[in-house]
Coordinates of C-alpha atoms in Angstrom, one line a residue:
X188 CA 208.4 162.3 10.5
X189 CA 207.3 160.8 13.9
X190 CA 203.7 160.7 14.9
X191 CA 202.4 161.3 18.4
X192 CA 201.1 158.2 19.8
X193 CA 197.2 158.3 20.1
X194 CA 197.4 158.7 23.9
X195 CA 194.4 159.8 25.8
X196 CA 196.5 161.9 27.9
X197 CA 197.2 164.3 24.9
X198 CA 193.4 164.7 23.8
X199 CA 192.0 167.1 23.9
X200 CA 194.7 169.8 23.7
X201 CA 194.3 172.9 25.8
X202 CA 194.7 174.9 22.7
X203 CA 191.5 173.4 21.3
X204 CA 189.2 173.9 24.3
X205 CA 189.6 177.6 24.8
X206 CA 186.4 179.7 24.4
X207 CA 185.9 183.5 24.6
X208 CA 185.0 184.4 28.4
X209 CA 186.5 181.5 30.2
X210 CA 188.8 182.7 32.9
X211 CA 191.0 180.9 35.3
X212 CA 191.5 183.6 37.9
X213 CA 189.5 186.3 39.7
X214 CA 191.6 189.4 40.1
X215 CA 190.6 192.2 42.7
X216 CA 189.5 195.5 41.4
X217 CA 192.3 197.5 40.2
X218 CA 193.4 200.2 42.7
X219 CA 196.0 201.9 40.7
X220 CA 195.8 203.8 37.4
X221 CA 195.7 201.5 34.4
X222 CA 198.1 201.6 31.6
X223 CA 198.2 200.2 28.2
X224 CA 200.7 197.3 27.5
X225 CA 203.6 198.2 25.4
X226 CA 202.6 197.0 21.9
X227 CA 206.2 195.8 21.1
X228 CA 205.7 193.1 23.7
X229 CA 202.5 191.7 22.2
X230 CA 202.5 189.2 19.4
X231 CA 199.5 188.8 16.9
X232 CA 200.7 185.4 16.0
X233 CA 200.3 183.9 19.5
X234 CA 196.7 183.2 20.0
X235 CA 196.4 182.0 23.7
X236 CA 193.5 180.0 24.7
X237 CA 191.0 181.3 27.1
X238 CA 190.4 178.7 29.6
X239 CA 189.4 177.9 33.3
X240 CA 191.8 177.0 36.1
X241 CA 190.7 173.3 36.0
X242 CA 191.7 173.0 32.3
X243 CA 195.1 174.5 32.9
X244 CA 195.8 172.3 35.8
X245 CA 194.7 169.2 33.9
X246 CA 196.8 170.3 31.0
X247 CA 200.1 170.7 33.0
X248 CA 199.5 167.5 35.2
X249 CA 199.1 165.5 32.0
X250 CA 202.4 166.9 30.7
X251 CA 204.1 166.1 33.9
X252 CA 202.9 162.4 33.7
X253 CA 204.6 162.3 30.3
X254 CA 208.0 163.2 31.9
X255 CA 210.2 160.5 33.3
X256 CA 211.9 161.1 36.6
X257 CA 213.7 159.4 39.6
X258 CA 210.4 159.8 41.6
X259 CA 208.7 157.7 38.8
X260 CA 211.0 154.9 38.2
X261 CA 214.6 153.4 37.8
X262 CA 216.9 155.9 36.3
X263 CA 220.2 154.1 35.7
X264 CA 221.9 157.0 33.8
X265 CA 225.6 156.1 34.1
X266 CA 227.9 158.9 35.0
X267 CA 225.2 161.2 35.9
X268 CA 224.3 159.6 39.3
X269 CA 220.5 160.0 39.2
X270 CA 219.8 159.2 42.7
X271 CA 216.7 159.8 44.7
X272 CA 216.5 163.4 46.0
X273 CA 215.1 163.2 49.6
X274 CA 212.2 165.5 50.1
X275 CA 213.6 166.7 53.5
X276 CA 216.3 168.4 51.3
X277 CA 213.7 170.4 49.5
X278 CA 212.1 171.3 52.7
X279 CA 215.3 172.8 53.9
X280 CA 215.9 174.7 50.7
X281 CA 212.5 176.2 50.9
X282 CA 212.6 177.5 54.6
X283 CA 211.8 181.2 54.3
X284 CA 214.8 182.4 56.2
X285 CA 216.9 180.9 53.4
X286 CA 214.8 181.0 50.3
X287 CA 213.9 184.6 50.9
X288 CA 217.4 185.8 51.8
X289 CA 218.6 188.5 49.3
X290 CA 222.3 187.8 48.0
X291 CA 223.1 191.4 48.5
X292 CA 222.2 191.5 52.4
X293 CA 224.9 192.5 54.7
X294 CA 227.0 189.9 56.2
X295 CA 225.6 190.5 59.8
X296 CA 222.1 189.8 58.4
X297 CA 223.2 186.4 56.8
X298 CA 225.0 184.7 59.6
X299 CA 222.9 181.6 59.7
X300 CA 223.5 181.0 55.8
X301 CA 227.1 181.8 56.3
X302 CA 227.4 179.3 59.2
X303 CA 225.8 176.7 56.8
X304 CA 228.3 177.3 54.1
X305 CA 231.2 177.3 56.6
X306 CA 230.2 174.0 58.0
X307 CA 229.6 172.5 54.4
X308 CA 233.0 173.6 53.2
X309 CA 234.5 171.9 56.3
X310 CA 232.5 168.7 55.8
X311 CA 233.5 168.5 52.1
X312 CA 237.1 169.0 53.0
X313 CA 237.0 166.2 55.5
X314 CA 235.2 163.8 53.1
X315 CA 237.8 164.4 50.4
X316 CA 240.8 164.9 52.6
X317 CA 241.6 168.4 51.3
X318 CA 242.8 171.5 53.1
X319 CA 240.2 173.9 51.9
X320 CA 237.1 174.0 49.7
X321 CA 235.3 176.7 47.6
X322 CA 231.6 176.5 47.1
X323 CA 231.5 179.0 44.3
X324 CA 231.5 177.0 41.1
X325 CA 228.1 176.6 39.7
X326 CA 228.4 173.1 38.2
X327 CA 231.0 170.4 37.6
X328 CA 232.3 171.7 34.5
X329 CA 232.9 175.1 36.1
X330 CA 234.5 173.3 39.0
X331 CA 236.9 171.8 36.5
X332 CA 237.5 175.1 35.0
X333 CA 238.5 176.6 38.4
X334 CA 240.8 173.7 39.1
X335 CA 242.6 174.0 35.8
X336 CA 243.0 177.8 36.3
X337 CA 244.5 177.3 39.7
X338 CA 247.0 174.8 38.2
X339 CA 247.9 177.3 35.4
X340 CA 248.4 180.1 38.0
X341 CA 250.4 178.1 40.3
X342 CA 252.9 177.3 37.4
X343 CA 253.0 180.9 36.4
X344 CA 253.9 181.9 39.9
X345 CA 256.6 179.4 39.8
X346 CA 258.1 181.1 36.8
X347 CA 257.2 178.1 34.5
X348 CA 254.8 179.5 32.0
X349 CA 255.8 176.9 29.5
X350 CA 254.0 174.2 31.5
X351 CA 250.8 174.2 29.4
X352 CA 250.0 170.5 28.7
X353 CA 247.3 168.7 30.6
X354 CA 247.3 164.8 30.3
X355 CA 243.8 163.4 29.9
X356 CA 242.9 159.7 29.7
X357 CA 240.8 158.6 26.7
X358 CA 238.1 157.3 29.1
X359 CA 237.7 160.8 30.6
X360 CA 234.6 162.9 30.7
X361 CA 234.0 164.9 27.6
X362 CA 234.2 168.1 29.7
X363 CA 237.9 167.4 30.8
X364 CA 239.6 168.2 27.3
X365 CA 237.1 171.0 26.8
X366 CA 238.0 172.5 30.0
X367 CA 241.7 172.4 29.3
X368 CA 241.2 174.2 25.9
X369 CA 239.0 176.8 27.6
X370 CA 241.7 177.6 30.0
X371 CA 244.3 178.2 27.2
X372 CA 246.2 175.1 27.7
X373 CA 246.8 171.9 25.5
X374 CA 245.5 168.4 25.9
X375 CA 247.5 165.3 25.4
X376 CA 245.4 162.1 25.4
X377 CA 246.6 159.0 27.1
X378 CA 245.4 155.5 26.0
X379 CA 243.9 152.9 28.5
X380 CA 245.4 149.4 28.7
X381 CA 243.4 146.1 28.5
X382 CA 242.5 146.3 32.3
X383 CA 240.8 149.7 31.8
X384 CA 243.5 151.6 33.6
X385 CA 245.8 154.4 32.3
X386 CA 248.6 152.8 30.2
X387 CA 251.6 153.4 32.5
X388 CA 254.2 153.1 29.6
X389 CA 252.5 155.9 27.6
X390 CA 252.3 158.1 30.7
X391 CA 256.0 157.6 31.5
X392 CA 256.8 158.4 27.9
X393 CA 254.9 161.7 28.2
X394 CA 256.3 162.6 31.5
X395 CA 259.9 161.5 31.1
X396 CA 260.5 162.5 27.5
X397 CA 261.0 165.9 25.7
X398 CA 257.7 167.1 27.1
X399 CA 258.6 166.8 30.7
X400 CA 259.1 170.5 31.3
X401 CA 255.7 171.4 29.6
X402 CA 253.6 169.1 31.8
X403 CA 251.3 171.2 33.8
X404 CA 249.3 168.2 35.2
X405 CA 247.0 165.5 34.7
X406 CA 243.1 165.2 34.9
X407 CA 241.7 161.8 35.9
X408 CA 238.4 160.5 37.1
X409 CA 238.5 158.0 40.0
X410 CA 236.6 155.6 39.7
X411 CA 236.9 156.1 35.9
X412 CA 234.0 156.6 33.5
X413 CA 234.5 152.7 32.9
X414 CA 233.4 152.4 36.6
X415 CA 236.8 151.0 37.5
X416 CA 239.0 152.1 40.3
X417 CA 242.3 153.0 38.9
X418 CA 244.4 150.3 40.5
X419 CA 247.9 151.9 39.6
X420 CA 246.7 155.4 40.9
X421 CA 249.7 155.8 43.3
X422 CA 252.0 155.1 40.3
X423 CA 250.1 157.6 38.1
X424 CA 250.3 160.4 40.7
X425 CA 254.0 159.9 41.5
X426 CA 254.9 159.9 37.7
X427 CA 253.1 163.1 37.1
X428 CA 254.4 164.8 40.4
X429 CA 257.9 163.6 39.5
X430 CA 257.7 165.5 36.2
X431 CA 256.6 168.7 38.0
X432 CA 252.9 168.3 37.3
X433 CA 249.9 168.7 39.5
X434 CA 247.0 166.1 39.7
X435 CA 243.5 167.1 39.2
X436 CA 240.7 164.5 40.1
X437 CA 237.4 164.8 38.4
X438 CA 235.1 164.1 41.5
X439 CA 232.1 163.2 39.4
X440 CA 232.2 159.7 40.7
X441 CA 232.7 160.3 44.4
X442 CA 229.6 158.2 45.1
X443 CA 231.9 155.3 44.9
X444 CA 234.5 156.6 47.3
X445 CA 232.8 158.7 50.2
X446 CA 234.2 157.8 53.7
X447 CA 236.2 154.9 52.2
X448 CA 238.9 156.8 50.0
X449 CA 240.0 160.4 50.5
X450 CA 241.5 161.8 47.1
X451 CA 243.6 164.4 49.3
X452 CA 245.2 161.5 51.1
X453 CA 246.1 159.9 47.7
X454 CA 248.1 162.9 47.1
X455 CA 245.8 164.7 44.5
X456 CA 246.2 168.4 44.4
X457 CA 242.7 169.6 43.5
X458 CA 239.4 168.0 42.9
X459 CA 235.7 169.1 42.1
X460 CA 232.7 167.7 43.6
X461 CA 229.4 167.5 42.0
X462 CA 227.0 168.1 44.8
X463 CA 224.1 167.5 42.3
X464 CA 225.4 163.9 41.9
X465 CA 227.1 162.8 45.2
X466 CA 224.8 164.6 47.6
X467 CA 221.5 164.2 45.8
X468 CA 220.7 167.9 44.9
X469 CA 218.5 167.7 41.8
X470 CA 220.0 168.1 38.4
X471 CA 219.2 167.5 34.8
X472 CA 218.0 169.7 31.9
X473 CA 220.9 172.0 32.3
X474 CA 221.0 172.7 35.9
X475 CA 221.1 174.0 38.6
X476 CA 224.3 172.4 39.9
X477 CA 227.1 172.9 42.1
X478 CA 230.8 172.1 41.5
X479 CA 232.5 172.8 44.7
X480 CA 236.3 172.5 44.4
X481 CA 238.7 171.3 47.1
X482 CA 242.5 171.8 47.2
X483 CA 245.6 170.9 49.1
X484 CA 247.8 173.4 50.9
X485 CA 249.7 174.0 47.9
X486 CA 246.8 175.5 46.0
X487 CA 244.8 176.9 48.9
X488 CA 245.6 180.6 48.2
X489 CA 244.3 180.1 44.5
X490 CA 240.7 179.0 45.3
X491 CA 238.0 181.0 43.6
X492 CA 236.2 183.3 46.1
X493 CA 234.5 184.3 48.0
X494 CA 234.9 181.7 50.6
X495 CA 233.3 181.8 54.1
X496 CA 235.6 182.2 57.1
X497 CA 235.4 183.2 60.7
X498 CA 236.5 186.9 60.9
X499 CA 235.9 187.2 64.6
X500 CA 235.9 184.4 67.2
X501 CA 232.9 185.7 69.0
X502 CA 230.3 188.6 68.7
X503 CA 228.2 190.0 71.3
X504 CA 226.0 186.9 71.6
X505 CA 229.1 184.6 72.1
X506 CA 228.9 183.0 68.5
X507 CA 231.4 183.3 65.9
X508 CA 231.2 186.1 63.3
X509 CA 231.4 184.9 59.7
X510 CA 232.4 186.9 56.7
X511 CA 233.5 186.5 53.1
X512 CA 237.2 186.3 52.2
X513 CA 239.1 186.2 48.9
X514 CA 242.2 183.9 49.0
X515 CA 245.5 185.7 48.7
X516 CA 246.1 184.6 45.0
X517 CA 242.5 183.8 44.1
X518 CA 241.6 183.1 40.5
X519 CA 238.8 185.5 41.3
X520 CA 235.1 185.1 41.0
X521 CA 233.7 182.8 38.6
X522 CA 230.0 182.8 39.6
X523 CA 227.7 185.7 40.9
X524 CA 227.5 185.9 44.6
X525 CA 228.4 182.7 46.4
X526 CA 227.4 180.0 43.9
X527 CA 224.0 178.1 43.8
X528 CA 223.2 178.5 47.4
X529 CA 220.2 176.2 47.2
X530 CA 222.4 173.4 46.2
X531 CA 224.4 174.1 49.2
X532 CA 221.4 173.8 51.4
X533 CA 220.4 170.4 50.0
X534 CA 223.9 169.1 50.3
X535 CA 224.1 170.3 53.8
X536 CA 220.7 168.6 54.8
X537 CA 221.8 165.3 53.0
X538 CA 225.2 165.1 54.9
X539 CA 223.6 166.1 58.1
X540 CA 221.0 163.5 58.0
X541 CA 223.4 160.7 57.1
X542 CA 226.3 161.6 59.3
X543 CA 229.7 159.9 58.8
X544 CA 228.3 156.3 59.2
X545 CA 225.5 156.9 56.8
X546 CA 227.9 158.5 54.1
X547 CA 230.0 155.4 54.3
X548 CA 226.9 153.2 53.8
X549 CA 225.9 155.3 50.7
X550 CA 229.2 154.3 49.1
X551 CA 229.0 150.7 50.2
X552 CA 225.4 150.2 48.9
X553 CA 226.2 152.1 45.5
X554 CA 229.1 149.8 45.0
X555 CA 227.2 146.6 46.0
X556 CA 224.1 147.5 43.7
X557 CA 226.4 148.1 40.7
X558 CA 228.3 144.8 41.2
X559 CA 225.0 143.0 41.6
X560 CA 223.8 144.1 38.3
X561 CA 227.2 143.6 36.8
X562 CA 227.2 140.0 37.9
X563 CA 223.6 139.4 36.6
X564 CA 224.1 141.0 33.2
X565 CA 227.5 139.8 32.3
X566 CA 225.8 136.4 31.6
X567 CA 223.8 138.0 28.9
X568 CA 225.8 140.9 27.7
X569 CA 229.4 141.4 26.9
X570 CA 231.5 142.9 29.8
X571 CA 234.6 144.5 28.2
X572 CA 236.5 144.8 31.5
X573 CA 235.7 141.8 33.7
X574 CA 236.7 143.4 36.9
X575 CA 234.7 144.5 40.1
X576 CA 233.4 147.8 39.5
X577 CA 232.8 150.7 41.5
X578 CA 229.4 152.5 41.4
X579 CA 228.8 152.0 37.8
X580 CA 229.9 149.6 34.9
X581 CA 229.8 149.5 31.1
X582 CA 228.4 146.8 28.9
X583 CA 228.6 146.3 25.2
X584 CA 225.0 146.9 24.0
X585 CA 224.6 144.4 21.3
X586 CA 223.5 140.6 21.3
X587 CA 225.6 137.8 19.7
X588 CA 224.6 136.9 16.0
X589 CA 222.2 139.9 15.8
X590 CA 224.1 142.5 14.0
X591 CA 221.2 144.9 13.2
X592 CA 220.5 145.5 16.7
X593 CA 222.5 148.2 18.5
X594 CA 222.7 149.8 22.0
X595 CA 220.2 152.5 21.0
X596 CA 217.7 149.8 20.2
X597 CA 218.2 148.0 23.4
X598 CA 217.6 151.5 25.3
X599 CA 214.6 152.3 23.2
X600 CA 213.0 148.9 24.1
X601 CA 213.7 149.4 27.8
X602 CA 211.3 152.2 27.8
X603 CA 208.5 149.9 26.9
X604 CA 209.3 148.0 30.1
X605 CA 209.1 151.2 32.2
X606 CA 212.8 151.9 32.8
X607 CA 214.9 155.0 31.7
X608 CA 217.6 153.9 29.4
X609 CA 221.3 153.9 30.7
X610 CA 223.8 156.3 29.1
X611 CA 224.5 155.3 25.5
X612 CA 227.8 155.2 23.6
X613 CA 229.9 156.5 26.3
X614 CA 232.6 156.1 27.3
X615 CA 233.7 156.2 23.6
X616 CA 236.3 153.5 24.0
X617 CA 233.7 150.8 24.4
X618 CA 231.8 149.8 21.4
X619 CA 228.1 150.0 21.7
X620 CA 228.5 151.2 25.2
X621 CA 225.8 151.1 27.9
X622 CA 226.9 152.7 31.0
X623 CA 224.7 151.7 34.0
X624 CA 224.6 153.1 37.5
X625 CA 221.9 152.1 39.9
X626 CA 223.0 154.2 42.8
X627 CA 222.5 153.3 46.4
X628 CA 218.9 154.1 46.5
X629 CA 217.4 151.2 44.6
X630 CA 216.1 148.1 46.3
X631 CA 216.8 144.4 45.1
X632 CA 213.4 144.0 43.7
X633 CA 213.8 146.9 41.3
X634 CA 217.1 145.8 40.3
X635 CA 215.9 142.3 39.5
X636 CA 213.2 143.8 37.5
X637 CA 215.7 145.6 35.4
X638 CA 217.8 142.4 35.0
X639 CA 214.8 140.6 33.8
X640 CA 213.9 143.3 31.3
X641 CA 217.4 143.3 30.0
X642 CA 217.4 139.6 29.7
X643 CA 214.0 139.7 28.0
X644 CA 215.3 142.2 25.4
X645 CA 218.2 140.1 24.5
X646 CA 215.9 137.2 23.7
X647 CA 213.6 139.5 21.7
X648 CA 216.7 140.6 19.7
X649 CA 217.1 137.0 18.7
X650 CA 213.6 136.2 18.0
X651 CA 212.0 139.4 16.8
X652 CA 214.6 142.0 16.3
X653 CA 212.1 144.4 14.5
X654 CA 210.5 144.7 18.0
X655 CA 213.6 146.4 19.0
X656 CA 214.2 148.3 15.9
X657 CA 210.9 150.1 16.1
X658 CA 210.8 150.7 19.8
X659 CA 209.4 152.4 21.8
X660 CA 205.9 151.3 21.3
X661 CA 204.3 152.6 24.5
X662 CA 205.8 156.1 24.9
X663 CA 203.9 159.2 24.1
X664 CA 206.3 159.8 21.3
X665 CA 207.5 157.2 18.9
X666 CA 211.3 156.9 18.1
X667 CA 212.6 160.3 17.0
X668 CA 214.9 161.1 14.1
X669 CA 217.4 162.8 16.5
X670 CA 219.6 164.0 13.6
X671 CA 216.7 165.6 11.8
X672 CA 215.4 167.0 15.0
X673 CA 218.7 168.9 15.6
X674 CA 218.7 170.4 12.1
X675 CA 214.9 171.1 11.8
X676 CA 214.0 172.5 15.3
X677 CA 210.1 172.7 16.0
X678 CA 210.0 174.8 19.2
X679 CA 206.5 174.3 20.3
X680 CA 205.1 171.9 22.9
X681 CA 203.1 169.8 20.5
X682 CA 204.3 169.3 16.9
X683 CA 201.8 169.4 14.2
X684 CA 200.7 165.8 13.0
X685 CA 202.2 164.8 9.5
X686 CA 200.0 164.4 6.6
X687 CA 199.2 160.9 5.4
X688 CA 202.2 159.1 3.8
X689 CA 205.0 161.4 5.3

């Protein structure tokens, strides 16, 4: 068992200071007939404390201080792009005219919201180089699902139902093969070469061999999850297209491409965005998110709906009239209403503030920051692919001649230095992987502090490995037995302390 650290922030617990008669709110006299609560909704085994407002506020503020967030410190979580979320985005999302707009309102009463979505569709299409965009998917994985369904339906319309194989590199996001399977298709994994690119010989063998007529398409992330731009991407796309397949780009790493490379102009057929990564809308803990999906002319009619379009050029006020439309061969609805509208608001505000020049700078600084860290840390840790990276890079999280120290130990020790750990053990093709993404929002001083912490940890591994093996030492909770935690869930906010000797 793991003990709670004896942190003053956890003492005393709110459950220990309740007393009969303490109240936290003064309600007005009841002016409607009173009714008994349904007994089936009450629990005798849930003794809630009677506390005042101050105690409740202090309790939840203390808990919030125990959480790590991008507002609190550097969050180099590779692949997830945990960039700073500008507060102006939050202000925009909370404007009453948007926040209080009911999703079932008539289209004529939601013209402002529909204008915003129409503009955002256009901006995302311009940034990615695609013909049309749907904002409906609720997350990146659902955007992937929509993309693969569109590819499937396209082939069915072409009378080629036998095309059910999607090629997926071994460096892909884990959601890619899962998405293919959920869509009722088959996965064929492709190896990477010693440069971190897709192995072209294996790709040609798959696309020019006996499976040629079964190839539906390929899913690939650019830059890859290794943080590397696929230097042979034109060859990859041509090989798949020559076999009759379509190209799907996982757009999770668009933070490295915005206003520099347009996937549509590379000849991709479909791509999903992660608005909650690229355009700074908050994410984590399961949501919310937004996986807007863009397509070329070939797949335009298959987009999930509804999408926003101009249904009349001008109304009585002289402004266009917007309405919802379902594309002619749409795969249908995959989310209630119009997706996560709050995410659309935040992404709109983000793009509107930066503009075309600023969006390009976001990419430039994200790539610069990642390459700065890569160049600094490759002196201390092994870099499996010694190339310039995109917005993230991967190290091998071990120290020479210290076999007992692993990536997990390095990450746990980072917490003592005040940094959130990077992504561990992903991508799977790199041993002891540490996937690091600084994003564009970190300044040089913070990056240097992170480098210094990583260098100190490497030295500690050599001189005092137990320090790493028992880390973290300053966190509210000591190192968890994560396997046991999954098997023996304790679903309460403060676990009971173990007996002595446990």
